[in-house]
Amino acid sequence: MTPYYLFLITPLIFIFSKNEKLQRPFLLFFLLSLSLFLGLRFEMGTDWYEYSKDFYQQLQQFDKLRYEQFFKINSFINLSFVNLVGNMPLYKLSILTSNYLSQNIIFFNILNSTIVVFGTYFFCKTLKLKNSSIWLIFVFLLPFLYFISTDIIRQFSGLIFVSIAFGHLLQSNKKKYFYFTLIGAFFHISSIIFFSIL
């Protein structure tokens, strides 16, 4: 339990600090440590076995199919959303990258944890929040990150990009809203519903 308490106590130390420049290196180190802590888990989260099983199934498909079949290019062209469920390109690409770098699902988890943690940071920066406010946000988000980001991995990655998109929409930047929502949809197709806001 010590790491959990450490990640909770550390932000509390910096919340009341007024020196923004001093906070920045500590904040980045905290975010990197949190990303590794969440990503290097083993058999944690109810979807662990599902993602582990899908990891090897996707690799078997990659060996058997041509690139355009593996990445479901025809389904994208035909807008066949049913065939795209579980087959979004950034999800598949992260699995292939994980296999290349670690030959197991560990790098996939690290990559998605990094997206979630640093994506939250960039969302805060999009809203021009001070570092002291970002520390506070992470205090409230920690239980959510512990239990949800280690479970619904693809959905959470997609949601983070959608959150960043909303940050840009609040700044009246519709182009960046579109691009970040598209990236989110390339992790999990459910993110596509947020295009309707435009």
PDB file of N, CA and C in Angstrom, residues 119 123 126 158-168:
ATOM      1  N   GLY A 119      -1.963  12.687 -20.909  1.00  0.00           N
ATOM      2  CA  GLY A 119      -3.116  13.278 -21.596  1.00  0.00           C
ATOM      3  C   GLY A 119      -3.932  14.145 -20.655  1.00  0.00           C
ATOM      4  N   PHE A 123      -4.568  18.083 -21.049  1.00  0.00           N
ATOM      5  CA  PHE A 123      -5.931  18.627 -20.965  1.00  0.00           C
ATOM      6  C   PHE A 123      -5.949  19.830 -20.016  1.00  0.00           C
ATOM      7  N   THR A 126      -4.291  22.714 -21.629  1.00  0.00           N
ATOM      8  CA  THR A 126      -5.159  23.310 -22.643  1.00  0.00           C
ATOM      9  C   THR A 126      -6.094  24.325 -22.001  1.00  0.00           C
ATOM     10  N   GLY A 158      -9.075   6.527 -25.443  1.00  0.00           N
ATOM     11  CA  GLY A 158      -9.947   7.296 -26.333  1.00  0.00           C
ATOM     12  C   GLY A 158     -10.577   8.479 -25.622  1.00  0.00           C
ATOM     13  N   LEU A 159     -11.025   8.253 -24.386  1.00  0.00           N
ATOM     14  CA  LEU A 159     -11.676   9.309 -23.608  1.00  0.00           C
ATOM     15  C   LEU A 159     -10.729  10.460 -23.298  1.00  0.00           C
ATOM     16  N   ILE A 160      -9.468  10.143 -23.048  1.00  0.00           N
ATOM     17  CA  ILE A 160      -8.492  11.196 -22.764  1.00  0.00           C
ATOM     18  C   ILE A 160      -8.317  12.106 -23.977  1.00  0.00           C
ATOM     19  N   PHE A 161      -8.235  11.520 -25.168  1.00  0.00           N
ATOM     20  CA  PHE A 161      -8.108  12.354 -26.369  1.00  0.00           C
ATOM     21  C   PHE A 161      -9.363  13.178 -26.604  1.00  0.00           C
ATOM     22  N   VAL A 162     -10.517  12.613 -26.291  1.00  0.00           N
ATOM     23  CA  VAL A 162     -11.772  13.375 -26.395  1.00  0.00           C
ATOM     24  C   VAL A 162     -11.766  14.526 -25.391  1.00  0.00           C
ATOM     25  N   SER A 163     -11.239  14.280 -24.184  1.00  0.00           N
ATOM     26  CA  SER A 163     -11.145  15.346 -23.174  1.00  0.00           C
ATOM     27  C   SER A 163     -10.257  16.488 -23.663  1.00  0.00           C
ATOM     28  N   ILE A 164      -9.112  16.121 -24.253  1.00  0.00           N
ATOM     29  CA  ILE A 164      -8.229  17.155 -24.816  1.00  0.00           C
ATOM     30  C   ILE A 164      -8.958  17.908 -25.932  1.00  0.00           C
ATOM     31  N   ALA A 165      -9.732  17.162 -26.726  1.00  0.00           N
ATOM     32  CA  ALA A 165     -10.519  17.795 -27.791  1.00  0.00           C
ATOM     33  C   ALA A 165     -11.492  18.816 -27.206  1.00  0.00           C
ATOM     34  N   PHE A 166     -12.166  18.454 -26.101  1.00  0.00           N
ATOM     35  CA  PHE A 166     -13.101  19.386 -25.467  1.00  0.00           C
ATOM     36  C   PHE A 166     -12.374  20.615 -24.929  1.00  0.00           C
ATOM     37  N   GLY A 167     -11.160  20.415 -24.427  1.00  0.00           N
ATOM     38  CA  GLY A 167     -10.360  21.548 -23.972  1.00  0.00           C
ATOM     39  C   GLY A 167     -10.134  22.542 -25.099  1.00  0.00           C
ATOM     40  N   HIS A 168      -9.861  22.020 -26.301  1.00  0.00           N
ATOM     41  CA  HIS A 168      -9.654  22.898 -27.459  1.00  0.00           C
ATOM     42  C   HIS A 168     -10.974  23.508 -27.925  1.00  0.00           C
TER      43      HIS A 168
END
